[in-house]
Short mmCIF file of C-alpha atoms in Angstrom, two decimals:
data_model
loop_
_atom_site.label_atom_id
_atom_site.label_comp_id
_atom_site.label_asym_id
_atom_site.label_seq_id
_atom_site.Cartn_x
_atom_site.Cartn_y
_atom_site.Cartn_z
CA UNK A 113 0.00 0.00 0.00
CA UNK A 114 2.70 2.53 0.75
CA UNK A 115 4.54 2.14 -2.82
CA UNK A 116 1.19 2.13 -4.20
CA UNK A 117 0.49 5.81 -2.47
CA UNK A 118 4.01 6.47 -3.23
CA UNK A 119 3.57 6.03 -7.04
CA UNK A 120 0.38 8.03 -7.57
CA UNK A 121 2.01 10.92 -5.27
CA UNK A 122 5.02 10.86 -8.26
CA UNK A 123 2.40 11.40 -11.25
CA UNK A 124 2.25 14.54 -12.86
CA UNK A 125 -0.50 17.16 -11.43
CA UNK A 126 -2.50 17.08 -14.85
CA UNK A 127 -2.62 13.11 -14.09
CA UNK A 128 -4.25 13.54 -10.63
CA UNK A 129 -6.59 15.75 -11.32
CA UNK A 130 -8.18 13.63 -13.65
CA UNK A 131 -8.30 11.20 -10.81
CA UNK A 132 -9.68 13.72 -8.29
CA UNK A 133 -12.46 14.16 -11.45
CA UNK A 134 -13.28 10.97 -11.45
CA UNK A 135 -13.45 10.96 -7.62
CA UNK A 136 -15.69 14.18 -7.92
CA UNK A 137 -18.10 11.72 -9.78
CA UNK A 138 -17.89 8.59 -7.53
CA UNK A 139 -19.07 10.46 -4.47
CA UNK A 140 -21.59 12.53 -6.10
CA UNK A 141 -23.02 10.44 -8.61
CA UNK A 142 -22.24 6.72 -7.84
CA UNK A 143 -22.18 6.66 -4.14
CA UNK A 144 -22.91 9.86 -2.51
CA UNK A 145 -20.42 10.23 0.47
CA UNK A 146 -21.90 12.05 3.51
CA UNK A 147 -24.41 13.37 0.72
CA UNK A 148 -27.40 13.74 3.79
CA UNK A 149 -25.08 15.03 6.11
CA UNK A 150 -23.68 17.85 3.92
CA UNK A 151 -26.75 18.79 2.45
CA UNK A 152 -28.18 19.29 6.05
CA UNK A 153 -25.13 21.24 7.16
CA UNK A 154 -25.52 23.68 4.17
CA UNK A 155 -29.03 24.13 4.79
CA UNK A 156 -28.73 24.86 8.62
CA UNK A 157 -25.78 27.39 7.48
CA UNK A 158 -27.25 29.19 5.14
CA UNK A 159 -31.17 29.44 6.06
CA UNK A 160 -31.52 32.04 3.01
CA UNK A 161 -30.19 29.92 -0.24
CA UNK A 162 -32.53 28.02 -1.83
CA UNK A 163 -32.47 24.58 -2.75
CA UNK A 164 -30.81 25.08 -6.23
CA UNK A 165 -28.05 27.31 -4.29
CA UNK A 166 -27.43 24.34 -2.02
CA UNK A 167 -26.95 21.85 -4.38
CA UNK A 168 -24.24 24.20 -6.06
CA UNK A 169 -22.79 24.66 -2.88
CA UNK A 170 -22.74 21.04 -2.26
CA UNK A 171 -21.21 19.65 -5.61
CA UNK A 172 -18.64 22.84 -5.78
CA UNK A 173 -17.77 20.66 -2.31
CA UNK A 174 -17.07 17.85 -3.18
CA UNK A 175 -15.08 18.61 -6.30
CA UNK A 176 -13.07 20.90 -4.14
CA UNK A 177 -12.91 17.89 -1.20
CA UNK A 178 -11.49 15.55 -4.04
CA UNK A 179 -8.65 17.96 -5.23
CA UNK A 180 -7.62 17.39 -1.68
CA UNK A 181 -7.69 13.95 -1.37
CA UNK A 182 -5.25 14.34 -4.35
CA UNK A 183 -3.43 17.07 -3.22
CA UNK A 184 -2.77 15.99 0.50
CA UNK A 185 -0.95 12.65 -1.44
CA UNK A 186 1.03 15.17 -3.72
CA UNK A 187 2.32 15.97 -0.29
CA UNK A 188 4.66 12.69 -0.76
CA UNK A 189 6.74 14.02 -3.76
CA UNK A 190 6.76 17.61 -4.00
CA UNK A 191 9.99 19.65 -3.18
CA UNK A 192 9.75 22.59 -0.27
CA UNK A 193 10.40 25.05 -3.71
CA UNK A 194 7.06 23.52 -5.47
CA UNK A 195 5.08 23.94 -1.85
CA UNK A 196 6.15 27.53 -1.28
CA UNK A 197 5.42 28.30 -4.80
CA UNK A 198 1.86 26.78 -4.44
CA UNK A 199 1.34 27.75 -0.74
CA UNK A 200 2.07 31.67 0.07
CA UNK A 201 2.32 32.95 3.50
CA UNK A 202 0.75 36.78 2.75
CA UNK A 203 2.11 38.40 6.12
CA UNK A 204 4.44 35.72 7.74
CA UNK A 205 5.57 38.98 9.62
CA UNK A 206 3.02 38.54 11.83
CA UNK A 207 4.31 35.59 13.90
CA UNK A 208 8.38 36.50 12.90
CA UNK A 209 7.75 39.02 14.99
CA UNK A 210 6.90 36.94 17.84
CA UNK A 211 9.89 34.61 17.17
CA UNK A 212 12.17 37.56 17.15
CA UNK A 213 11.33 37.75 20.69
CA UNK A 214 11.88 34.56 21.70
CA UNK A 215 8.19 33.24 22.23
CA UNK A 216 6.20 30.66 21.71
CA UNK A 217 2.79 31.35 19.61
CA UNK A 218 -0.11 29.22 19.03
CA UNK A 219 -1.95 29.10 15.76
CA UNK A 220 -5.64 28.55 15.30
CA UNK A 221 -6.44 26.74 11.72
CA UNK A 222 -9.56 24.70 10.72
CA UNK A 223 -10.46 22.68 7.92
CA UNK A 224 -11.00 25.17 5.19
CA UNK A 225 -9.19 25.08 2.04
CA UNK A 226 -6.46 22.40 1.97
CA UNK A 227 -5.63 22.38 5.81
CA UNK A 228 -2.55 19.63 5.80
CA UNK A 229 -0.87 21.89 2.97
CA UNK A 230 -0.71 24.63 5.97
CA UNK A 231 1.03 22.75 8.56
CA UNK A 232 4.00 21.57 6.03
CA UNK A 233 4.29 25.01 3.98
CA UNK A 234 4.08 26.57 7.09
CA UNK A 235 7.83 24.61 8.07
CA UNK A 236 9.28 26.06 5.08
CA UNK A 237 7.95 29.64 5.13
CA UNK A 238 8.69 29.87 8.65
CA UNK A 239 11.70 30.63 10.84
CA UNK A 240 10.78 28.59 14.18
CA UNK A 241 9.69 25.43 14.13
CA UNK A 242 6.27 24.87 13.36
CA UNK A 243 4.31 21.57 15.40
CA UNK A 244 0.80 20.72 14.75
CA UNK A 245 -1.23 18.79 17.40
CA UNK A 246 -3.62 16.03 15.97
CA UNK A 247 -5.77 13.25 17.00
CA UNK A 248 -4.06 9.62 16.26
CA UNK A 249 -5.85 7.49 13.29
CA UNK A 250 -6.71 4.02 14.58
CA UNK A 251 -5.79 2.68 11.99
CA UNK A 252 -1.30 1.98 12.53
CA UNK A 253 -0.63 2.17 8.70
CA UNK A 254 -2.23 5.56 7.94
CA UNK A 255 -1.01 6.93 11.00
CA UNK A 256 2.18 6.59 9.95
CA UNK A 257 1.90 7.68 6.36
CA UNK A 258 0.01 10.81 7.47
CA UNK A 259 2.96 11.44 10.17
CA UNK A 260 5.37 11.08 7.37
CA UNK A 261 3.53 13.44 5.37
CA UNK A 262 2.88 16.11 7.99
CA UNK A 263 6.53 16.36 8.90
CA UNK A 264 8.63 15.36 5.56
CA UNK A 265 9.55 19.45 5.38
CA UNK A 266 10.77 19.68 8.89
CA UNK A 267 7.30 20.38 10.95
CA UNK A 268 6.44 18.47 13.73
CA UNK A 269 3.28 16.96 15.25
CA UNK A 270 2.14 16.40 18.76
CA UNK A 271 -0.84 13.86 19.74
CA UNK A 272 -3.90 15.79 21.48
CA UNK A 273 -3.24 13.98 25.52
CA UNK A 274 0.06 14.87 24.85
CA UNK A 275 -0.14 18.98 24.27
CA UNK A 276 0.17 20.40 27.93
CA UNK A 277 3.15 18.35 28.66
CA UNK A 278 4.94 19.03 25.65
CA UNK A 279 4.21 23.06 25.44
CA UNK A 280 5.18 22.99 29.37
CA UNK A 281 8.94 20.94 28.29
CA UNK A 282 9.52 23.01 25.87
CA UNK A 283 8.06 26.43 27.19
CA UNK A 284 10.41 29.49 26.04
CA UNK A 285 11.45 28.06 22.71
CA UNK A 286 10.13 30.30 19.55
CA UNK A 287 7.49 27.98 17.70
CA UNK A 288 4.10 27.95 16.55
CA UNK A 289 1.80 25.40 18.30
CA UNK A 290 -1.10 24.75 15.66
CA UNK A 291 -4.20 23.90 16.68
CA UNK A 292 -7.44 22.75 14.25
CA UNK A 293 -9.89 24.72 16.41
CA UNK A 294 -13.55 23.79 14.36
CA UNK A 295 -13.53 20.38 15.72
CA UNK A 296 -16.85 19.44 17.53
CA UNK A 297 -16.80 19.61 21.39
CA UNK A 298 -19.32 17.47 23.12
CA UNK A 299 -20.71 18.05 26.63
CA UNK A 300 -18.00 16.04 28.63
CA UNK A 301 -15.27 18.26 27.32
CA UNK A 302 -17.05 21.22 28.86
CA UNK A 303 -17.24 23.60 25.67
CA UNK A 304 -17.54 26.88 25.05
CA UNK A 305 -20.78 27.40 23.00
CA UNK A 306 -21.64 30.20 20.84
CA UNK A 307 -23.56 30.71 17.53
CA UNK A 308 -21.87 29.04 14.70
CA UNK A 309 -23.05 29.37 10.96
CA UNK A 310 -26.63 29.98 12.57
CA UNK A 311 -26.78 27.07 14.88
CA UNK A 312 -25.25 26.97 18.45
CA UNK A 313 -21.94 25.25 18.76
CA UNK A 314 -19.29 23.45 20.89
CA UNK A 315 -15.84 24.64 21.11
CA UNK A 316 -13.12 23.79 22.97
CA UNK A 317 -11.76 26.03 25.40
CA UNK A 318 -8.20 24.62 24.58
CA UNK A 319 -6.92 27.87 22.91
CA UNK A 320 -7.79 30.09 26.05
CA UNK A 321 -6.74 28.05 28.26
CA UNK A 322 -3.23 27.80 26.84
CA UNK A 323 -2.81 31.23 26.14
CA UNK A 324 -3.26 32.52 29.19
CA UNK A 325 -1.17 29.70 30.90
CA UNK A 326 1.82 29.97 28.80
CA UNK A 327 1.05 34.02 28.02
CA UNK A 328 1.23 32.64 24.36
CA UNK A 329 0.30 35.11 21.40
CA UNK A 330 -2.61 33.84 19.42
CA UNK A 331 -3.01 34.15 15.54
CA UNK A 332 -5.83 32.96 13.80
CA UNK A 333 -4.61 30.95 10.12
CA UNK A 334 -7.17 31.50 6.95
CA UNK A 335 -6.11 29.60 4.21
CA UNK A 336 -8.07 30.02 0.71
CA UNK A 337 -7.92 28.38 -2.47
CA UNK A 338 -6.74 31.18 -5.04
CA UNK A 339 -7.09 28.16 -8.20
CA UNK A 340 -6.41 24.45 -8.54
CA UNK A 341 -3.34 23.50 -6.37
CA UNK A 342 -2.49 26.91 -5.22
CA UNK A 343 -3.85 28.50 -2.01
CA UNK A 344 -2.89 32.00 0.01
CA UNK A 345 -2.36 32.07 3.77
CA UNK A 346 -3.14 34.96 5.68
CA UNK A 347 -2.33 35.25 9.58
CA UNK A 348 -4.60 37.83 12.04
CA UNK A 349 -3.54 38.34 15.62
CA UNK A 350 -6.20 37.39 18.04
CA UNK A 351 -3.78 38.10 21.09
CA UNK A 352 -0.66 39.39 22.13
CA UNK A 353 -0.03 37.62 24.87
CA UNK A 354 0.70 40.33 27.31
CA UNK A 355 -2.79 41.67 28.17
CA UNK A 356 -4.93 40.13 30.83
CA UNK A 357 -7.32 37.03 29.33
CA UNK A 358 -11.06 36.52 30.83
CA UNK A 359 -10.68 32.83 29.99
CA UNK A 360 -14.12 32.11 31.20
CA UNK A 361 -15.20 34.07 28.57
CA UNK A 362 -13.57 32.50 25.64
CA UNK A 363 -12.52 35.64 23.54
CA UNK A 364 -9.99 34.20 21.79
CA UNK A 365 -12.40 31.05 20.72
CA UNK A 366 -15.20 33.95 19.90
CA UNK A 367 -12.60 36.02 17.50
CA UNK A 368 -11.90 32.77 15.98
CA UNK A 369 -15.34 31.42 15.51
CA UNK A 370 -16.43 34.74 13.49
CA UNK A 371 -13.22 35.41 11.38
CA UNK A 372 -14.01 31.24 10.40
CA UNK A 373 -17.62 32.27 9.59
CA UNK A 374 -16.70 34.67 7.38
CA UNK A 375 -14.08 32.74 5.43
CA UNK A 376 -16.75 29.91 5.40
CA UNK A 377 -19.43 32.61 3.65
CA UNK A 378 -16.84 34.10 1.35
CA UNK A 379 -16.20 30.49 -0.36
CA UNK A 380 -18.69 28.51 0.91
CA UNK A 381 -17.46 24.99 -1.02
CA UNK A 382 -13.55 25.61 0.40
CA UNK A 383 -15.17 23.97 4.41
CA UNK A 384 -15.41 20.59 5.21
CA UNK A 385 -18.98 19.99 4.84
CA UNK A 386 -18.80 16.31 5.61
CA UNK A 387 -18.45 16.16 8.99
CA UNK A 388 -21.21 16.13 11.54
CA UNK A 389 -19.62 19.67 13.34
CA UNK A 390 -23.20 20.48 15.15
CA UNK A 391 -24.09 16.90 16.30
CA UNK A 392 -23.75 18.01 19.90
CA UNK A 393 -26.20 19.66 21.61
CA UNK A 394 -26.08 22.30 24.94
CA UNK A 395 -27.15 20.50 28.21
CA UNK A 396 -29.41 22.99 29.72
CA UNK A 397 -30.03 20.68 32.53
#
């Protein structure tokens, strides 16, 4: 299996996107992946489209969810001068600044345009070391293909249990700690909720939290498709990491949830319609 992945990741871009085409069709037209699931989240999220808009919505989805299947297996056999040429950091000044200084930053990203393309441009753009936290697949073999892939250009990854100990061993190094901050928090994890694409939501608290332990800077990470295979990144400071934080408040979560809500409106097919972000639901009990 990993020659096979291997092999595709070495064909020639005009090659895979003919395969993420033909993807495109399979789970559309042959067997609809998540179709129920993303046509419900589309709905919720935009009350005011009509059914026809939807459906364009949806399909522009999944043809752009494809191009990343492809694109995050590209990852295998493209040089750091092809990634920086098809991934460009707009203000990287924003967290140099922050290194200059010695500190430690934490990055908020989500899964909007091609989010593994971030982590590993982000290594190359960057003068710190960049580490990404993720949740371990279950599955041993893609776990480690996906590590290799996340850190072939020199970035690193940290397992979710694994983040407080890690940020506290290595506290006072410059880096960039990057967090995918859409992910659905259920009741147990004691989320901050707050409207979402015009349904109530569960965050985690995690970015708060660690901010105002660590006195970490915050930016928040958009990253938009600008054509096939080539994407813009474009890095807004949510804190400094000098001013007091209300953490029971969440206002680092809240200036993240609305700067993601109107990336998500501006190109409404870039998200990651298929998963089930609002299946939780606020215990008022």
């Amino acid at each position: 299996m990993h020659w096979l992945l291997m092999g595709l990741a070495y064909l020639p871009y005009s090659v895979l996107y003919l395969l993420a085409d033909f993807f495109y069709v399979l789970l559309v037209y042959v067997v609809p992946y998540r179709k129920k699931v993303v046509v419900e989240n589309l709905r919720n999220s935009f009350p005011e489209k009509s059914a026809a808009e939807i459906e364009r919505i949806a399909k522009g989805f999944y043809r752009h969810f494809a191009d990343v299947i492809v694109e995050i297996l590209k990852l295998a056999a493209m040089s750091d001068a092809e990634l920086k040429r098809r991934v460009i950091f707009r203000n990287p000044e924003v967290l140099e600044r922050f290194f200059a200084e010695g500190r430690m930053a934490i990055g908020l990203a989500s899964h909007a345009g091609n989010w593994e393309w971030v982590l590993t441009s982000g290594a190359i753009w960057l003068s710190a070391e960049v580490d990404g936290v993720y949740k371990p697949l279950s599955n041993p073999f893609f776990e480690s293909f996906m590590c290799e892939l996340r850190t072939r250009t020199g970035a690193g990854v940290i397992p979710m249990r694994d983040t407080l100990r890690d940020m506290v061993e290595r506290r006072g190094q410059p880096r960039v700690v990057s967090l995918l901050s859409d992910q659905a928090a259920g009741p147990e994890d004691r989320p901050y909720w707050t409207s979402f694409m015009n349904q109530e939501a569960g965050f985690y608290t995690s970015a708060d939290r660690l901010a105002a332990k660590f006195q970490a800077p915050v930016v928040y990470v958009s990253i938009r498709r600008l054509r096939r295979g080539y994407y813009e990144i474009v890095l807004t400071e949510l804190y400094d990491g000098i001013a007091p934080l209300p953490v029971k408040d969440c206002p680092i979560t809240e200036q993240f949830v609305r700067l993601l809500e109107q990336d998500i409106r501006n190109a409404p097919e870039q998200y990651l319609w298929t998963h089930r972000r609002w299946k939780h639901k606020r215990n008022n009990g």
